[in-house]
Amino acid sequence: MSSSSPSPSCCHAAEGSAGLADGMERELARERTLLRRKVSVAAVLTGLVVLSSLPHMLGGGHHSFLPPWFTSPWTQLILTTPVLFWCGRDFFTGAISAFRQHSADMNTLVAAGTGIAWLTSLFTTLFPQVLVAEGLPADVYYETAAVILTLVLLGRLLEARARGQTSEAIRRLLQLQPPTARVLRDGQPVEIPVSRVVVGDLVQVRPGDKIPVDGEVIEGSSWVEESMLTGEPTAVSKGVGDAVIGASINRNGSFSFRVNRVGGDTVLAQIVDLVRQAQSSRTQVQRLADQVVGWFVPVVIALAIAAFVVWFLVSGNAVLAMLFLVSVLVIACPCALGLATPTSIMVASGKGAENGLIFRSAEALETAGKVRTIVLDKTGTLTRGQPQVTDFERLPGGALPADTLLALTAAIESRSEHPLAEALVAYSLSHRKEGELPGVEGFEAVAGRGVQGSIAGQRVRVGTPRWFEELGMNVAALKPLVERLEAAACSVAVVVVDGRLEGCFGVADPLKPSSAAAVAALRRLGLQVVMLSGDARRTAEVVAAQVGIERVIAQVRPADKALVVKRLQEQGEGPVAMVGDGINDAPALAQADVGIAMGTGTDVAIAASDITLISGNLAGVPASIELSRAAMANIRQNLVFAFAYNVAGIPLAAGLLFPLTGWLLSPMIAGAAMAFSSVSVVSNALRLRTFRPARLPLPIR
Amino acid sequence: MPIFAAAGPLWRTIDQPVAIKGLVAMAGLLLIAWELWWFLGRHGGGVAARESAAGWQEITITVDGGYAPSRIQVKAGRPLRLSFHRIDPSGCVAQVIFPDFLKTLDLPLDATTSLELPATEAGVYPFHCGMNMVRGVLEVVD
C-alpha cells in the first residue's frame, strides 16, 4: 500500500489495509505451521542424536544397552545433517545472503556456531587418526550442533507466537468494521458490502447493528456504544443531526443516517493509520540501541575468534578452543536488543488505542512519561466550551412580566454575534411560551458593552452592569446580585427597558463532569497543574478553585498561549504538556513538549498534537501519562535485561571464569540461553497488555 | 553434558610448536580484521535512484536476506518512489520500517510493494525490517 495523497482509489484504504493485514496474517500463520513442523522434526532427530552420544558424554562404559552402530559417529552425522540443513535451512540461507550484503545478523551467529561444530565433527568422523595422533579423543559434537539449532528454532517459534499478539490491537480495530451495510437504494433497503457504500448514501441501522461507516443521523434516535473507539464507558444518545462513527454499536433504537465519510477517511481508518504510524516510529532510547545492534554481531564474531586464538595459545587444544568459539557465537543475542523497545511500543500504543488515547509517535509516548508540568486550557478542556445561562432573575422595580422580558431578550440577542448571545437566546426561547418574536429596529452592538435597539417603541438594552453605570444609571441595587454571580464565575448580562432595570442573567461555561477528578488524578501523579484562561483573573480563579487547581495564568490572549508554554519551559518547569482543543490552541500544542488534543469523537486527525484523546474526556490525560510511564518502565526493563544478558553471557561463554572456577559453559546451554532471551523480552512487553487506566470517580450529581 | 562441564582429563593441554601458535594467532588477527572490514567498512557509495518523467525518483530494492541495494542515494527536494520486491520467505523481512517518516510497509512474498515519500531534506534516513536486524540507508543529498 502506498502512502498516496488523497485520490479516488484511496477511498478503500481501510478495506485495503484490512485485506492486506489478512494476507499478512495468513502468511504468518503459514510460517508458524512450517516452523512448528520443523521444530517437531528437529526435536525427534536431536533426541536420537543425544541418545546416540550418551555413552561418550557419560565417559563410556554405559553403552552396553545401545548397539554399536547406533552410537557410531556416522549415525550421528546422518541424524544431524537434516536438522541443520532442512530444519535450520533459513539460518544458513539468511546468513549467506546477509553476508553478500555486508551485513551480519542473528542468522550469521547461529549458522556460524552450528556450522563450525558440524564441520569439526565431520572432520573427526572422516579423519579420527589426526586427533588420536595428537593424543586427543576422537570425539564428535554433532549433538551440540543439533541441540543448539533445535533450541533456537523453538525460541523463534515462541517469539513468532508472542509477536503475533503484540499487533493484536490493530487487528481488533480492523475487525470492528462490519462487512456489510443496509443501504437504501431506490427507496428499498439492500444489504451491500461496506466497500461499495459511497458518500451520500442513506444507511439504515437496526437495534443491535454495528454502524458501518461515518455519517449524520437524519431520522430516528438511539443510544450508541462508542467505547471501542473512544474508551468512553457509557453509551451516547444520538438523534437527528448527531454524528455517528463507523464500528460503534447501536443499542435498542433504530435510525437512518447519511454517509459522510467512507474508506480511509473514516474515524476508524484514521485511528488505525495513526496507531500504525506510532508503531513505525522510534524512541530516543531506541536510536541508541539501534547503533549498538549495528556493531554488535561483527564485534561478537571478532570476540569469538579472539577466544579461539587465546584458548589455543593457552592450551594448544584446538577442540577445546573450538567449543569456546561456538559458545561465544551462540550466546550473543542481538535480537533481544533489537526487540526491546519496538515490542513495548507496539503493545503500549495498541493499548492506548483501546482506551481512546492515540499516540502519534513513540517519542510522544516516551516524553509523556517525563512531563512535570501540565497546562490545561480552560475553555473547551476543563469546561464544555459552550456557555449556558445558569441564573435568571427579575429585578425589583421591573414592570414587565417574565415572558415579555424573555421575548425581548431573545429578539435582540438573536441579532448579536457575541459568544454569550447564543446562550441567552437558547435560554430565553426554551423558557418562554411559543409565539413570534417581535421585530427589532435600529439594532446596534456596542463593543465590550452590550447591544441595544427598539422593539415596539421600547428602548431595549442588554449588556454589562458597567455599561449602565457609565450611562449614569443607578445600579447600586444590582451590586449584591452581581457580586454573587461573579463569585460563581458567571458573566452578568443586565436587561434594561426604557431606562428601567428589568432583569439579570448569569452566564457561565459549565465544567465537564470529569474535570475535578482528572485534575486530582494528575496531582496524584506528582504533576504541577497550571490553568490557562483568557478570562478575567477573578473568574479564572473561581473556576480553578472548583477543579482544585492552584496555579492560574489568566487574561491570556489565544495568540499568547504558546508564549506562556515557552516561558514555563524556559523557567525549567518542563517538560511541559499542553492540553487544548486542538484548533485554536494549535501553536501552544506545537510549542509544548507534548501536545494533547481533546478530540470531539469524530475528528481524530488533529495535526499539531502528539496525543489525541478521542473521547474529549479529560480523564484520558492522566491515563495517557500513566500508560506512558508504564511503557517506558517496561522498555527500560527490556533494555537492561538485554544488555545485562549479553554483558554477562559473552565473557562466561568465552571462558573468562574457567581459570578461576574451572567452569565451562556448554555450547548447548549457550544456545538455550540465546533462544530464551528474546522470548523473555517479548513476554515482558506483553505484560503491558494488562494495563488499565485508573477509572476516575464520577461526581455525584 | 552437565551445565558446567568440569575440566576433566579429556581437556588436556597439548604442547604446540611455536610456529603453529604464531600461525594461528596471525590467522586469527587477520580474520578479525577482514571480518570487521567486511561487515562494518564502507563498501562503495549508495546506488543512485533513476529519475522518471514526472519528476519522481524511482528505485527497486530486492529483499532477499538483506536489501539490495541497501544504500540508496537520492536527490533532495524531489519525491521518491521505493519499490520493494520481496523474495525471501523469512517472516523477519515481511515488514520494512522507515522510522523518520513514520511509515511501516507490509511486504507480501513474491510481490512488489511501493512506498512513496515526499520531497525530503538532505540527510541520512535509515530503514530496517520489523526486527531491526536487516538494515538499509536512504541518503538524501543536495
Coordinates of N, CA, C and O in Angstrom, one line a residue, chain A residues 1-4 20 24 27 31 57 94 97-106 108 134-137 139 141 143 159 163 276-277 279-282 286-287 290-291 293-295 297-299 301-302 305-306 308-309 312-317 320 323 334-335 338-339 360-361 652 658 662-666 668-669, chain B residues 1-7 10-16 20-22 24-25 27-29 31-32 34-41 43 64-70 86 88-92 94-95 97-109 113-118 126 128 130-135:
Chain A
M1 N 0.9 -1.2 0.0 CA 0.0 0.0 0.0 C 0.9 1.2 0.0 O 1.8 1.3 0.8
S2 N 0.6 2.1 -0.9 CA 1.4 3.3 -0.9 C 0.9 4.4 -0.1 O -0.3 4.4 0.4
S3 N 1.7 5.4 0.2 CA 1.3 6.5 1.0 C 0.7 7.6 0.1 O 1.1 8.7 0.2
S4 N -0.2 7.2 -0.7 CA -0.6 8.2 -1.7 C -1.4 9.3 -1.1 O -2.0 9.2 -0.1
L20 N -5.0 -6.5 3.3 CA -3.5 -6.7 3.3 C -3.2 -7.4 4.7 O -2.4 -8.3 4.7
M24 N -1.2 -10.8 5.3 CA 0.0 -11.0 6.1 C -0.3 -12.0 7.2 O 0.6 -12.8 7.5
E27 N 0.0 -15.4 5.8 CA 1.4 -15.7 5.6 C 2.1 -16.1 6.9 O 2.8 -17.1 7.0
E31 N 3.7 -19.6 8.0 CA 5.1 -19.7 8.5 C 5.2 -20.4 9.8 O 6.0 -21.2 10.1
M57 N 29.2 -39.0 26.3 CA 29.0 -37.9 27.3 C 29.3 -38.5 28.7 O 29.8 -37.8 29.5
G94 N 19.8 -17.3 5.1 CA 19.7 -16.0 5.6 C 21.1 -15.4 5.8 O 21.4 -14.3 5.4
S97 N 22.9 -14.7 2.4 CA 22.5 -13.5 1.7 C 22.8 -12.3 2.5 O 23.2 -11.2 1.9
A98 N 22.8 -12.3 3.8 CA 23.2 -11.2 4.6 C 24.7 -10.9 4.4 O 25.1 -9.8 4.2
F99 N 25.4 -12.0 4.3 CA 26.9 -11.9 4.2 C 27.2 -11.1 2.8 O 28.0 -10.2 2.8
R100 N 26.5 -11.5 1.8 CA 26.7 -10.9 0.5 C 26.4 -9.4 0.6 O 27.0 -8.6 -0.2
Q101 N 25.4 -9.0 1.5 CA 25.1 -7.6 1.6 C 26.0 -6.9 2.6 O 25.6 -5.8 3.1
H102 N 27.0 -7.6 3.0 CA 27.9 -7.0 4.0 C 27.2 -6.8 5.3 O 27.6 -5.8 6.1
S103 N 26.2 -7.6 5.6 CA 25.6 -7.4 6.9 C 25.6 -8.7 7.7 O 25.7 -9.8 7.1
A104 N 25.5 -8.6 9.0 CA 25.6 -9.8 9.8 C 24.5 -9.7 10.8 O 24.2 -8.7 11.4
D105 N 23.8 -10.8 11.0 CA 22.7 -10.8 12.0 C 22.6 -12.0 12.8 O 23.6 -12.8 12.8
M106 N 21.5 -12.3 13.4 CA 21.4 -13.5 14.3 C 21.6 -14.7 13.5 O 22.2 -15.7 14.0
T108 N 23.6 -15.2 11.1 CA 25.0 -15.4 10.9 C 25.6 -16.1 12.1 O 26.4 -17.0 12.0
E134 N 47.4 -36.6 18.0 CA 47.7 -35.5 18.9 C 47.5 -35.9 20.3 O 47.7 -35.1 21.2
G135 N 47.0 -37.1 20.6 CA 46.7 -37.5 21.9 C 45.3 -37.1 22.4 O 45.1 -37.1 23.6
L136 N 44.4 -36.7 21.5 CA 43.1 -36.3 21.9 C 42.1 -37.4 21.6 O 42.3 -38.1 20.6
P137 N 41.0 -37.5 22.4 CA 40.0 -38.4 22.0 C 39.3 -38.0 20.7 O 39.1 -36.7 20.5
D139 N 36.4 -37.3 19.6 CA 35.0 -37.1 19.9 C 34.4 -36.2 18.9 O 35.0 -35.4 18.2
Y141 N 30.9 -33.6 18.0 CA 30.0 -32.7 18.7 C 28.7 -32.4 17.9 O 28.2 -31.4 17.8
E143 N 25.8 -33.6 18.5 CA 24.7 -33.3 19.4 C 24.7 -31.8 19.8 O 23.6 -31.3 20.0
E159 N 8.7 -16.9 19.9 CA 8.8 -15.5 19.7 C 7.7 -15.1 18.6 O 7.1 -14.1 18.7
R163 N 5.0 -12.4 19.2 CA 4.9 -11.2 18.4 C 3.6 -11.0 17.7 O 3.1 -9.9 17.5
R276 N -0.7 2.8 13.6 CA 0.4 2.1 12.8 C 1.6 3.1 12.7 O 2.7 2.7 12.7
Q277 N 1.3 4.4 12.5 CA 2.3 5.4 12.4 C 3.2 5.4 13.6 O 4.4 5.4 13.6
Q279 N 3.6 3.1 15.7 CA 4.3 1.8 15.9 C 5.5 1.8 14.9 O 6.4 1.0 15.1
S280 N 5.5 2.7 13.9 CA 6.7 2.7 13.0 C 7.8 3.6 13.5 O 8.9 3.7 12.9
S281 N 7.5 4.5 14.5 CA 8.4 5.5 14.9 C 9.3 4.9 16.0 O 9.1 3.8 16.5
R282 N 10.4 5.6 16.3 CA 11.2 5.1 17.3 C 11.5 6.1 18.4 O 11.5 7.3 18.2
Q286 N 15.7 4.0 21.7 CA 15.9 3.0 20.6 C 17.0 3.4 19.6 O 17.7 2.5 19.1
R287 N 17.1 4.7 19.4 CA 18.2 5.1 18.5 C 19.5 4.6 19.0 O 20.4 4.2 18.2
D290 N 19.8 0.9 18.5 CA 20.0 0.6 17.1 C 21.4 0.7 16.7 O 22.0 -0.2 16.0
Q291 N 22.1 1.7 17.2 CA 23.5 1.9 16.9 C 24.3 0.7 17.5 O 25.2 0.2 16.8
V293 N 23.2 -2.3 18.0 CA 22.9 -3.6 17.3 C 23.7 -3.6 16.0 O 24.2 -4.7 15.6
G294 N 23.9 -2.5 15.3 CA 24.6 -2.5 14.0 C 26.1 -3.0 14.2 O 26.6 -3.6 13.3
W295 N 26.6 -2.7 15.4 CA 28.0 -3.1 15.6 C 28.1 -4.4 16.3 O 29.2 -5.0 16.3
V297 N 27.0 -7.7 16.0 CA 27.3 -9.0 15.5 C 28.8 -9.1 15.0 O 29.5 -10.0 15.4
P298 N 29.3 -8.1 14.3 CA 30.7 -8.2 13.9 C 31.6 -8.2 15.1 O 32.6 -8.9 15.1
V299 N 31.3 -7.5 16.1 CA 32.1 -7.4 17.3 C 32.1 -8.8 18.0 O 33.1 -9.3 18.4
I301 N 31.6 -11.7 16.6 CA 32.4 -12.6 15.7 C 33.9 -12.4 16.1 O 34.6 -13.4 16.2
A302 N 34.3 -11.1 16.2 CA 35.7 -10.9 16.5 C 36.1 -11.5 17.8 O 37.1 -12.1 18.0
I305 N 36.5 -15.2 17.6 CA 37.8 -15.6 17.0 C 38.9 -15.4 18.0 O 39.8 -16.3 18.2
A306 N 38.8 -14.3 18.8 CA 39.8 -14.0 19.8 C 39.8 -15.1 20.8 O 40.9 -15.5 21.3
F308 N 39.0 -18.1 20.5 CA 39.6 -19.3 19.9 C 41.1 -19.2 20.0 O 41.8 -20.1 20.4
V309 N 41.6 -18.1 19.5 CA 43.1 -17.9 19.5 C 43.7 -18.0 20.9 O 44.7 -18.7 21.1
F312 N 43.6 -21.5 22.2 CA 44.6 -22.3 21.5 C 46.0 -22.0 22.0 O 46.8 -23.0 22.2
L313 N 46.3 -20.8 22.2 CA 47.7 -20.4 22.7 C 47.9 -21.0 24.1 O 49.0 -21.5 24.4
V314 N 46.8 -20.9 24.9 CA 47.0 -21.3 26.3 C 47.1 -22.9 26.4 O 47.9 -23.4 27.1
S315 N 46.2 -23.5 25.7 CA 46.1 -25.0 25.9 C 46.6 -25.8 24.8 O 46.9 -27.0 24.9
G316 N 46.8 -25.2 23.6 CA 47.2 -25.9 22.4 C 46.2 -26.9 22.0 O 46.4 -27.7 21.1
N317 N 45.0 -26.9 22.6 CA 44.0 -27.9 22.3 C 42.9 -27.2 21.4 O 42.1 -26.4 21.8
L320 N 39.1 -27.9 22.3 CA 38.6 -27.0 23.4 C 38.4 -25.6 22.9 O 37.4 -25.0 23.2
L323 N 35.2 -25.2 21.0 CA 34.0 -25.2 21.8 C 33.7 -23.8 22.4 O 32.6 -23.3 22.5
P334 N 21.6 -10.5 19.7 CA 21.3 -9.1 19.2 C 19.8 -8.9 19.1 O 19.3 -7.8 19.2
C335 N 19.1 -10.1 19.0 CA 17.6 -9.9 18.8 C 17.0 -9.3 20.1 O 16.1 -8.5 20.0
G338 N 17.4 -5.7 19.8 CA 16.6 -5.1 18.7 C 15.1 -5.1 19.1 O 14.4 -4.2 18.7
L339 N 14.7 -6.1 19.9 CA 13.2 -6.2 20.1 C 12.8 -5.4 21.4 O 11.6 -5.2 21.5
R360 N 0.8 9.8 18.6 CA 1.3 10.0 17.3 C 2.6 9.3 17.0 O 2.9 8.9 15.9
S361 N 3.5 9.2 18.0 CA 4.8 8.6 17.7 C 5.3 8.0 19.0 O 4.8 8.3 20.1
L652 N 31.3 -15.2 30.0 CA 31.1 -16.5 30.6 C 31.4 -17.5 29.5 O 32.1 -18.5 29.7
F658 N 36.9 -19.7 33.6 CA 37.5 -21.0 33.6 C 38.7 -21.1 34.5 O 38.9 -22.0 35.3
G662 N 37.2 -23.2 37.0 CA 37.2 -24.5 36.2 C 35.9 -24.7 35.5 O 35.5 -25.8 35.1
W663 N 35.1 -23.6 35.4 CA 33.8 -23.7 34.7 C 33.9 -23.4 33.2 O 34.5 -22.5 32.8
L664 N 33.1 -24.3 32.5 CA 32.9 -24.1 31.1 C 31.5 -24.0 30.8 O 30.7 -24.8 31.4
L665 N 31.0 -23.1 30.0 CA 29.6 -23.0 29.6 C 29.4 -23.9 28.5 O 30.0 -23.7 27.4
S666 N 28.7 -25.0 28.6 CA 28.4 -25.9 27.5 C 27.8 -25.1 26.3 O 26.9 -24.3 26.6
M668 N 25.7 -26.0 24.3 CA 24.2 -26.2 24.2 C 23.4 -25.3 25.2 O 22.4 -24.8 24.8
I669 N 24.0 -25.1 26.4 CA 23.3 -24.2 27.3 C 23.4 -22.8 26.7 O 22.4 -22.0 26.9
Chain B
M1 N 25.6 -33.8 28.8 CA 26.6 -32.9 29.3 C 26.1 -32.0 30.4 O 25.0 -31.4 30.2
P2 N 26.7 -31.9 31.5 CA 26.2 -31.0 32.6 C 26.3 -29.6 32.2 O 27.0 -29.3 31.2
I3 N 25.6 -28.7 32.9 CA 25.6 -27.3 32.6 C 27.0 -26.8 32.5 O 27.4 -26.2 31.5
F4 N 27.8 -27.0 33.6 CA 29.2 -26.5 33.5 C 30.0 -27.8 33.6 O 30.1 -28.4 34.6
A5 N 30.6 -28.1 32.4 CA 31.4 -29.3 32.4 C 32.7 -29.0 33.1 O 33.4 -28.0 32.8
A6 N 33.0 -29.7 34.2 CA 34.3 -29.5 34.9 C 35.4 -29.9 34.0 O 35.3 -30.8 33.1
A7 N 36.5 -29.3 34.2 CA 37.7 -29.6 33.3 C 38.2 -31.0 33.7 O 38.7 -31.2 34.7
L10 N 39.8 -35.2 29.7 CA 39.7 -35.1 28.3 C 40.2 -33.7 27.8 O 40.6 -33.5 26.6
W11 N 40.2 -32.7 28.7 CA 40.6 -31.4 28.3 C 42.1 -31.2 28.6 O 42.4 -30.3 29.3
R12 N 42.8 -32.0 28.0 CA 44.2 -31.9 28.3 C 44.9 -30.8 27.5 O 44.4 -30.3 26.5
T13 N 46.1 -30.4 28.0 CA 46.9 -29.4 27.4 C 47.9 -30.1 26.5 O 48.4 -31.1 26.8
I14 N 48.1 -29.5 25.3 CA 49.0 -30.1 24.3 C 50.1 -29.0 24.0 O 49.7 -27.8 23.8
D15 N 51.3 -29.5 24.0 CA 52.4 -28.5 23.6 C 52.4 -28.4 22.1 O 52.7 -29.4 21.4
Q16 N 52.1 -27.2 21.7 CA 52.2 -26.9 20.2 C 53.5 -26.2 19.9 O 54.0 -25.4 20.7
I20 N 53.4 -23.1 15.0 CA 51.9 -23.3 14.8 C 51.2 -22.2 15.6 O 50.2 -21.6 15.1
K21 N 51.6 -22.0 16.9 CA 50.9 -21.0 17.7 C 51.0 -19.6 17.0 O 50.0 -18.9 16.9
G22 N 52.1 -19.2 16.5 CA 52.3 -18.0 15.8 C 51.3 -17.9 14.6 O 50.7 -16.9 14.4
V24 N 48.5 -19.6 14.1 CA 47.1 -19.5 14.5 C 46.8 -18.0 14.9 O 45.8 -17.5 14.6
A25 N 47.7 -17.5 15.7 CA 47.5 -16.1 16.2 C 47.4 -15.1 15.0 O 46.5 -14.3 14.9
A27 N 46.7 -15.8 11.8 CA 45.5 -16.1 11.0 C 44.3 -15.5 11.8 O 43.4 -14.9 11.1
G28 N 44.2 -15.7 13.1 CA 43.1 -15.1 13.8 C 43.0 -13.6 13.7 O 41.9 -13.1 13.4
L29 N 44.1 -13.0 13.9 CA 44.1 -11.5 13.8 C 43.6 -11.0 12.4 O 42.8 -10.1 12.3
L31 N 41.8 -12.7 10.3 CA 40.4 -13.0 10.1 C 39.6 -11.9 10.8 O 38.6 -11.5 10.2
I32 N 40.0 -11.5 12.0 CA 39.2 -10.5 12.7 C 39.2 -9.2 11.9 O 38.1 -8.6 11.7
W34 N 39.7 -8.7 8.7 CA 39.0 -8.8 7.5 C 37.5 -8.8 7.7 O 36.7 -8.1 7.1
E35 N 37.1 -9.5 8.8 CA 35.6 -9.7 9.1 C 35.1 -8.3 9.5 O 34.0 -7.9 9.1
L36 N 35.8 -7.5 10.3 CA 35.4 -6.2 10.7 C 35.3 -5.3 9.5 O 34.3 -4.5 9.3
W37 N 36.3 -5.4 8.6 CA 36.2 -4.6 7.4 C 35.0 -4.9 6.5 O 34.3 -4.1 6.0
W38 N 34.8 -6.3 6.4 CA 33.7 -6.7 5.5 C 32.3 -6.2 6.0 O 31.5 -5.8 5.3
F39 N 32.1 -6.4 7.3 CA 30.8 -6.0 7.9 C 30.6 -4.6 8.2 O 29.5 -4.0 8.1
L40 N 31.7 -3.9 8.7 CA 31.5 -2.6 9.2 C 32.1 -1.5 8.2 O 31.7 -0.3 8.3
G41 N 33.0 -1.9 7.3 CA 33.6 -0.9 6.4 C 32.6 -0.4 5.4 O 31.5 -0.9 5.3
H43 N 31.3 0.1 1.8 CA 31.6 -0.6 0.5 C 30.9 0.1 -0.6 O 29.7 -0.1 -0.9
D64 N 16.1 -10.0 -0.1 CA 16.5 -11.4 0.0 C 17.6 -11.5 1.0 O 18.8 -11.3 0.6
G65 N 17.3 -11.7 2.2 CA 18.3 -11.8 3.3 C 18.7 -10.4 3.7 O 18.9 -10.1 4.8
G66 N 18.8 -9.5 2.7 CA 19.1 -8.1 3.0 C 18.4 -7.3 2.0 O 17.6 -7.8 1.2
Y67 N 18.7 -6.0 2.0 CA 18.2 -5.1 0.9 C 19.2 -4.9 -0.1 O 20.4 -4.6 0.2
A68 N 18.9 -5.2 -1.4 CA 19.8 -5.0 -2.5 C 19.3 -4.0 -3.5 O 18.3 -4.3 -4.1
P69 N 19.8 -2.8 -3.6 CA 20.9 -2.2 -2.8 C 20.4 -1.8 -1.4 O 19.2 -1.6 -1.2
S70 N 21.4 -1.8 -0.5 CA 21.0 -1.4 0.9 C 21.3 0.1 1.2 O 20.9 0.6 2.2
R86 N 10.0 -8.5 -2.6 CA 10.5 -9.5 -1.6 C 10.4 -10.9 -2.1 O 9.4 -11.4 -2.5
D88 N 12.4 -13.3 -0.2 CA 12.9 -14.0 1.0 C 11.7 -14.4 1.8 O 10.9 -13.6 2.3
P89 N 11.4 -15.7 2.0 CA 10.2 -16.2 2.8 C 10.3 -15.9 4.3 O 9.3 -16.0 4.9
S90 N 11.5 -15.5 4.8 CA 11.6 -15.4 6.2 C 10.7 -14.2 6.7 O 10.6 -13.1 6.2
G91 N 9.9 -14.5 7.8 CA 8.9 -13.6 8.3 C 9.5 -12.3 8.8 O 8.9 -11.3 8.9
C92 N 10.8 -12.4 9.1 CA 11.6 -11.3 9.6 C 11.5 -10.0 8.7 O 11.5 -8.9 9.2
A94 N 9.2 -9.4 6.5 CA 7.8 -9.1 5.9 C 7.4 -7.7 6.1 O 6.4 -7.3 5.6
Q95 N 8.2 -6.9 6.9 CA 7.8 -5.5 7.2 C 9.1 -4.7 6.9 O 10.2 -5.1 7.3
I97 N 10.4 -0.8 7.8 CA 10.0 0.4 8.6 C 10.9 1.6 8.3 O 12.2 1.4 8.3
F98 N 10.3 2.7 8.1 CA 11.1 4.0 7.9 C 10.7 4.9 9.1 O 9.8 5.6 9.1
P99 N 11.5 4.8 10.2 CA 11.1 5.5 11.4 C 11.0 7.0 11.2 O 10.2 7.6 11.8
D100 N 11.9 7.6 10.4 CA 11.9 9.0 10.3 C 10.6 9.5 9.5 O 10.3 10.7 9.6
F101 N 10.0 8.6 8.8 CA 8.8 9.1 8.0 C 7.6 8.5 8.6 O 6.5 8.6 8.1
L102 N 7.7 7.8 9.8 CA 6.6 7.1 10.5 C 5.9 6.2 9.5 O 4.6 6.2 9.5
K103 N 6.6 5.4 8.7 CA 5.9 4.5 7.8 C 6.3 3.1 8.1 O 7.5 2.8 8.3
T104 N 5.3 2.2 8.0 CA 5.5 0.8 8.1 C 4.9 0.2 6.8 O 3.8 0.6 6.5
L105 N 5.7 -0.6 6.1 CA 5.2 -1.2 4.9 C 5.2 -2.7 5.0 O 6.2 -3.3 5.4
D106 N 4.0 -3.3 4.7 CA 4.0 -4.8 4.7 C 4.4 -5.2 3.4 O 3.9 -4.7 2.4
L107 N 5.2 -6.2 3.3 CA 5.7 -6.7 2.0 C 5.2 -8.1 1.8 O 5.8 -9.1 2.4
P108 N 4.2 -8.3 1.0 CA 3.8 -9.7 0.7 C 4.9 -10.4 -0.1 O 5.7 -9.8 -0.8
L109 N 5.0 -11.7 0.1 CA 6.0 -12.5 -0.5 C 5.8 -12.6 -2.0 O 4.7 -12.6 -2.5
T113 N 6.0 -4.1 -3.7 CA 5.2 -3.1 -2.9 C 5.9 -1.8 -3.0 O 7.1 -1.7 -2.8
S114 N 5.2 -0.7 -3.3 CA 5.8 0.6 -3.4 C 5.5 1.5 -2.2 O 4.5 1.4 -1.6
L115 N 6.5 2.3 -1.9 CA 6.3 3.3 -0.9 C 6.7 4.7 -1.5 O 7.7 4.8 -2.1
E116 N 5.8 5.6 -1.4 CA 6.0 7.0 -2.0 C 6.4 7.9 -0.8 O 5.7 8.0 0.2
L117 N 7.5 8.6 -1.0 CA 7.9 9.5 0.0 C 7.9 10.9 -0.6 O 8.4 11.1 -1.7
P118 N 7.5 11.9 0.2 CA 7.5 13.3 -0.4 C 9.0 13.8 -0.5 O 9.9 13.2 0.0
P126 N 17.8 6.0 8.0 CA 17.9 4.5 8.0 C 16.5 3.9 7.9 O 15.5 4.5 8.2
H128 N 14.7 -0.3 8.2 CA 15.1 -1.6 8.7 C 13.9 -2.5 8.7 O 12.7 -2.1 8.6
G130 N 11.2 -5.5 10.4 CA 10.4 -5.4 11.7 C 11.2 -5.7 12.9 O 10.9 -5.2 14.0
M131 N 12.2 -6.5 12.8 CA 13.0 -6.8 14.0 C 14.3 -6.0 14.1 O 15.1 -6.3 14.9
N132 N 14.5 -5.1 13.1 CA 15.7 -4.2 13.2 C 17.0 -5.0 13.0 O 18.0 -4.6 13.4
M133 N 16.9 -6.1 12.2 CA 18.1 -6.9 12.0 C 18.7 -6.6 10.6 O 19.8 -6.6 10.4
V134 N 17.7 -6.5 9.7 CA 18.1 -6.2 8.3 C 18.0 -4.7 8.1 O 16.9 -4.2 8.4
R135 N 19.1 -4.1 7.6 CA 19.0 -2.6 7.6 C 19.5 -2.1 6.3 O 20.3 -2.6 5.6

